[in-house]
Amino acid sequence: MNELLDILKDLKPGVDFENEKNLIDDRILDSLDVMNLTVELNDEFDIEITPLDILPENFQSIETIYQLITRLQEDN
């Protein structure tokens, strides 16, 4: 989870990712941010986030992003 937090902080400095629960709904992350994040996550965690995975509910919080990563790692 620390690696994920570092990636998010590099992407959007100053956001309290540990407590924010509405990254998409509150427009903290926009579509470009999600695409950049997807590339970073694919590289860092050796996963493949497909267009089918790019859903708002998968990117609402650090917890939902981490759940996505974990699920994709288990599928490998």
CSV table of N, CA and C in Angstrom, one decimal:
chain,number,residue,atom,x,y,z
A,1,MET,N,0.8,-1.2,0.0
A,1,MET,CA,0.0,0.0,0.0
A,1,MET,C,0.9,1.3,0.0
A,2,ASN,N,2.1,1.2,0.6
A,2,ASN,CA,2.9,2.3,0.6
A,2,ASN,C,3.4,2.8,-0.8
A,3,GLU,N,3.6,1.8,-1.7
A,3,GLU,CA,4.0,2.1,-3.0
A,3,GLU,C,2.9,2.8,-3.7
A,4,LEU,N,1.6,2.3,-3.5
A,4,LEU,CA,0.5,3.0,-4.1
A,4,LEU,C,0.3,4.4,-3.6
A,5,LEU,N,0.5,4.6,-2.3
A,5,LEU,CA,0.4,6.0,-1.7
A,5,LEU,C,1.5,6.9,-2.3
A,6,ASP,N,2.7,6.4,-2.5
A,6,ASP,CA,3.8,7.2,-3.1
A,6,ASP,C,3.4,7.6,-4.6
A,7,ILE,N,2.8,6.7,-5.3
A,7,ILE,CA,2.4,6.9,-6.7
A,7,ILE,C,1.3,8.0,-6.7
A,8,LEU,N,0.4,7.9,-5.8
A,8,LEU,CA,-0.7,8.9,-5.8
A,8,LEU,C,-0.2,10.2,-5.4
A,9,LYS,N,0.7,10.3,-4.4
A,9,LYS,CA,1.2,11.6,-4.0
A,9,LYS,C,2.1,12.2,-5.0
A,10,ASP,N,2.8,11.4,-5.8
A,10,ASP,CA,3.5,12.0,-7.0
A,10,ASP,C,2.6,12.6,-8.0
A,11,LEU,N,1.4,11.9,-8.2
A,11,LEU,CA,0.5,12.3,-9.2
A,11,LEU,C,-0.3,13.5,-8.8
A,12,LYS,N,-0.7,13.6,-7.6
A,12,LYS,CA,-1.4,14.8,-7.1
A,12,LYS,C,-0.9,15.2,-5.7
A,13,PRO,N,0.2,15.9,-5.6
A,13,PRO,CA,0.7,16.3,-4.3
A,13,PRO,C,-0.3,17.2,-3.5
A,14,GLY,N,-0.3,17.0,-2.2
A,14,GLY,CA,-1.2,17.8,-1.4
A,14,GLY,C,-2.5,17.2,-1.1
A,15,VAL,N,-2.9,16.1,-1.8
A,15,VAL,CA,-4.2,15.4,-1.5
A,15,VAL,C,-4.0,14.4,-0.4
A,16,ASP,N,-4.9,14.4,0.5
A,16,ASP,CA,-4.9,13.4,1.7
A,16,ASP,C,-5.5,12.1,1.2
A,17,PHE,N,-4.7,11.3,0.5
A,17,PHE,CA,-5.2,10.1,-0.1
A,17,PHE,C,-5.6,9.1,1.0
A,18,GLU,N,-5.0,9.1,2.2
A,18,GLU,CA,-5.4,8.2,3.2
A,18,GLU,C,-6.8,8.4,3.8
A,19,ASN,N,-7.3,9.6,3.6
A,19,ASN,CA,-8.6,9.8,4.2
A,19,ASN,C,-9.7,10.2,3.2
A,20,GLU,N,-9.3,10.5,2.0
A,20,GLU,CA,-10.2,10.9,0.9
A,20,GLU,C,-10.9,9.7,0.4
A,21,LYS,N,-12.3,9.7,0.3
A,21,LYS,CA,-13.1,8.5,-0.1
A,21,LYS,C,-13.8,8.8,-1.4
A,22,ASN,N,-13.7,10.0,-2.0
A,22,ASN,CA,-14.4,10.3,-3.2
A,22,ASN,C,-13.5,10.9,-4.3
A,23,LEU,N,-12.5,10.3,-4.6
A,23,LEU,CA,-11.5,10.8,-5.5
A,23,LEU,C,-12.1,11.2,-6.9
A,24,ILE,N,-13.0,10.3,-7.3
A,24,ILE,CA,-13.7,10.5,-8.6
A,24,ILE,C,-14.8,11.5,-8.5
A,25,ASP,N,-15.7,11.2,-7.6
A,25,ASP,CA,-17.0,12.0,-7.4
A,25,ASP,C,-16.6,13.4,-7.1
A,26,ASP,N,-15.6,13.7,-6.3
A,26,ASP,CA,-15.2,15.0,-5.9
A,26,ASP,C,-14.2,15.6,-7.0
A,27,ARG,N,-14.0,14.9,-8.0
A,27,ARG,CA,-13.1,15.4,-9.1
A,27,ARG,C,-11.7,15.7,-8.7
A,28,ILE,N,-11.2,15.0,-7.7
A,28,ILE,CA,-9.8,15.1,-7.4
A,28,ILE,C,-9.0,14.5,-8.4
A,29,LEU,N,-9.4,13.3,-8.9
A,29,LEU,CA,-8.8,12.7,-10.0
A,29,LEU,C,-9.7,12.8,-11.3
A,30,ASP,N,-9.1,13.3,-12.4
A,30,ASP,CA,-9.9,13.4,-13.6
A,30,ASP,C,-9.4,12.2,-14.5
A,31,SER,N,-10.0,12.2,-15.7
A,31,SER,CA,-9.7,11.1,-16.6
A,31,SER,C,-8.3,11.0,-17.0
A,32,LEU,N,-7.6,12.1,-17.2
A,32,LEU,CA,-6.2,12.0,-17.5
A,32,LEU,C,-5.4,11.5,-16.3
A,33,ASP,N,-5.7,11.9,-15.1
A,33,ASP,CA,-5.1,11.4,-13.9
A,33,ASP,C,-5.2,9.9,-13.8
A,34,VAL,N,-6.4,9.4,-14.1
A,34,VAL,CA,-6.7,7.9,-14.0
A,34,VAL,C,-5.9,7.2,-15.1
A,35,MET,N,-5.8,7.8,-16.2
A,35,MET,CA,-5.0,7.1,-17.3
A,35,MET,C,-3.5,7.1,-16.9
A,36,ASN,N,-3.0,8.2,-16.4
A,36,ASN,CA,-1.6,8.2,-15.9
A,36,ASN,C,-1.4,7.2,-14.7
A,37,LEU,N,-2.3,7.2,-13.8
A,37,LEU,CA,-2.3,6.3,-12.7
A,37,LEU,C,-2.3,4.9,-13.2
A,38,THR,N,-3.1,4.6,-14.1
A,38,THR,CA,-3.2,3.2,-14.7
A,38,THR,C,-1.8,2.7,-15.2
A,39,VAL,N,-1.2,3.6,-16.0
A,39,VAL,CA,0.2,3.3,-16.5
A,39,VAL,C,1.2,3.0,-15.4
A,40,GLU,N,1.2,3.9,-14.4
A,40,GLU,CA,2.1,3.7,-13.2
A,40,GLU,C,1.8,2.4,-12.5
A,41,LEU,N,0.5,2.1,-12.2
A,41,LEU,CA,0.1,0.9,-11.5
A,41,LEU,C,0.5,-0.4,-12.3
A,42,ASN,N,0.3,-0.4,-13.6
A,42,ASN,CA,0.7,-1.5,-14.4
A,42,ASN,C,2.2,-1.8,-14.3
A,43,ASP,N,3.0,-0.7,-14.4
A,43,ASP,CA,4.4,-0.9,-14.3
A,43,ASP,C,4.9,-1.3,-12.9
A,44,GLU,N,4.4,-0.6,-11.9
A,44,GLU,CA,4.8,-0.9,-10.5
A,44,GLU,C,4.4,-2.2,-10.0
A,45,PHE,N,3.2,-2.6,-10.3
A,45,PHE,CA,2.7,-3.9,-9.7
A,45,PHE,C,2.6,-5.0,-10.6
A,46,ASP,N,3.1,-4.9,-11.9
A,46,ASP,CA,3.2,-5.9,-12.9
A,46,ASP,C,1.8,-6.5,-13.1
A,47,ILE,N,0.8,-5.6,-13.3
A,47,ILE,CA,-0.6,-6.0,-13.6
A,47,ILE,C,-1.0,-5.4,-14.9
A,48,GLU,N,-2.2,-5.8,-15.4
A,48,GLU,CA,-2.7,-5.2,-16.6
A,48,GLU,C,-4.1,-4.7,-16.3
A,49,ILE,N,-4.3,-3.4,-16.1
A,49,ILE,CA,-5.6,-2.7,-15.9
A,49,ILE,C,-6.1,-2.5,-17.3
A,50,THR,N,-7.2,-3.2,-17.6
A,50,THR,CA,-7.9,-3.1,-18.9
A,50,THR,C,-8.9,-2.0,-18.9
A,51,PRO,N,-9.4,-1.6,-20.1
A,51,PRO,CA,-10.5,-0.6,-20.1
A,51,PRO,C,-11.7,-1.1,-19.3
A,52,LEU,N,-12.0,-2.4,-19.2
A,52,LEU,CA,-13.1,-2.9,-18.4
A,52,LEU,C,-12.9,-2.6,-16.9
A,53,ASP,N,-11.6,-2.4,-16.5
A,53,ASP,CA,-11.4,-2.1,-15.1
A,53,ASP,C,-11.4,-0.7,-14.8
A,54,ILE,N,-11.4,0.2,-15.8
A,54,ILE,CA,-11.4,1.6,-15.5
A,54,ILE,C,-12.8,2.1,-15.3
A,55,LEU,N,-13.3,1.9,-14.1
A,55,LEU,CA,-14.6,2.3,-13.6
A,55,LEU,C,-14.4,3.2,-12.5
A,56,PRO,N,-15.3,4.2,-12.3
A,56,PRO,CA,-15.2,5.1,-11.2
A,56,PRO,C,-15.1,4.4,-9.8
A,57,GLU,N,-15.8,3.4,-9.6
A,57,GLU,CA,-15.8,2.7,-8.3
A,57,GLU,C,-14.5,2.0,-8.0
A,58,ASN,N,-13.6,1.8,-9.0
A,58,ASN,CA,-12.3,1.2,-8.8
A,58,ASN,C,-11.3,2.3,-8.4
A,59,PHE,N,-11.6,3.5,-8.5
A,59,PHE,CA,-10.7,4.6,-8.3
A,59,PHE,C,-11.2,5.7,-7.3
A,60,GLN,N,-12.1,5.3,-6.5
A,60,GLN,CA,-12.7,6.3,-5.6
A,60,GLN,C,-11.8,6.6,-4.4
A,61,SER,N,-11.0,5.6,-4.0
A,61,SER,CA,-10.2,5.8,-2.8
A,61,SER,C,-8.9,5.0,-2.9
A,62,ILE,N,-8.0,5.2,-2.0
A,62,ILE,CA,-6.8,4.3,-2.0
A,62,ILE,C,-7.2,2.9,-1.7
A,63,GLU,N,-8.2,2.7,-0.9
A,63,GLU,CA,-8.6,1.3,-0.6
A,63,GLU,C,-9.2,0.6,-1.9
A,64,THR,N,-10.0,1.3,-2.6
A,64,THR,CA,-10.6,0.7,-3.8
A,64,THR,C,-9.6,0.4,-4.9
A,65,ILE,N,-8.6,1.3,-5.0
A,65,ILE,CA,-7.5,1.1,-5.9
A,65,ILE,C,-6.7,-0.1,-5.5
A,66,TYR,N,-6.4,-0.2,-4.2
A,66,TYR,CA,-5.6,-1.3,-3.7
A,66,TYR,C,-6.4,-2.6,-3.9
A,67,GLN,N,-7.7,-2.6,-3.8
A,67,GLN,CA,-8.5,-3.8,-4.0
A,67,GLN,C,-8.4,-4.2,-5.5
A,68,LEU,N,-8.4,-3.3,-6.4
A,68,LEU,CA,-8.2,-3.5,-7.8
A,68,LEU,C,-6.9,-4.2,-8.1
A,69,ILE,N,-5.8,-3.6,-7.5
A,69,ILE,CA,-4.5,-4.1,-7.7
A,69,ILE,C,-4.4,-5.6,-7.2
A,70,THR,N,-4.9,-5.8,-6.0
A,70,THR,CA,-4.9,-7.1,-5.4
A,70,THR,C,-5.6,-8.1,-6.2
A,71,ARG,N,-6.8,-7.8,-6.7
A,71,ARG,CA,-7.6,-8.7,-7.5
A,71,ARG,C,-6.9,-9.0,-8.8
A,72,LEU,N,-6.3,-8.0,-9.4
A,72,LEU,CA,-5.5,-8.3,-10.7
A,72,LEU,C,-4.3,-9.1,-10.5
A,73,GLN,N,-3.6,-8.9,-9.3
A,73,GLN,CA,-2.5,-9.8,-9.0
A,73,GLN,C,-2.9,-11.2,-8.8
A,74,GLU,N,-4.0,-11.4,-8.2
A,74,GLU,CA,-4.5,-12.8,-7.9
A,74,GLU,C,-4.9,-13.5,-9.2
A,75,ASP,N,-5.4,-12.7,-10.2
A,75,ASP,CA,-5.8,-13.3,-11.4
A,75,ASP,C,-4.6,-13.7,-12.3
A,76,ASN,N,-3.4,-13.2,-12.0
A,76,ASN,CA,-2.2,-13.6,-12.8
A,76,ASN,C,-1.7,-14.9,-12.4
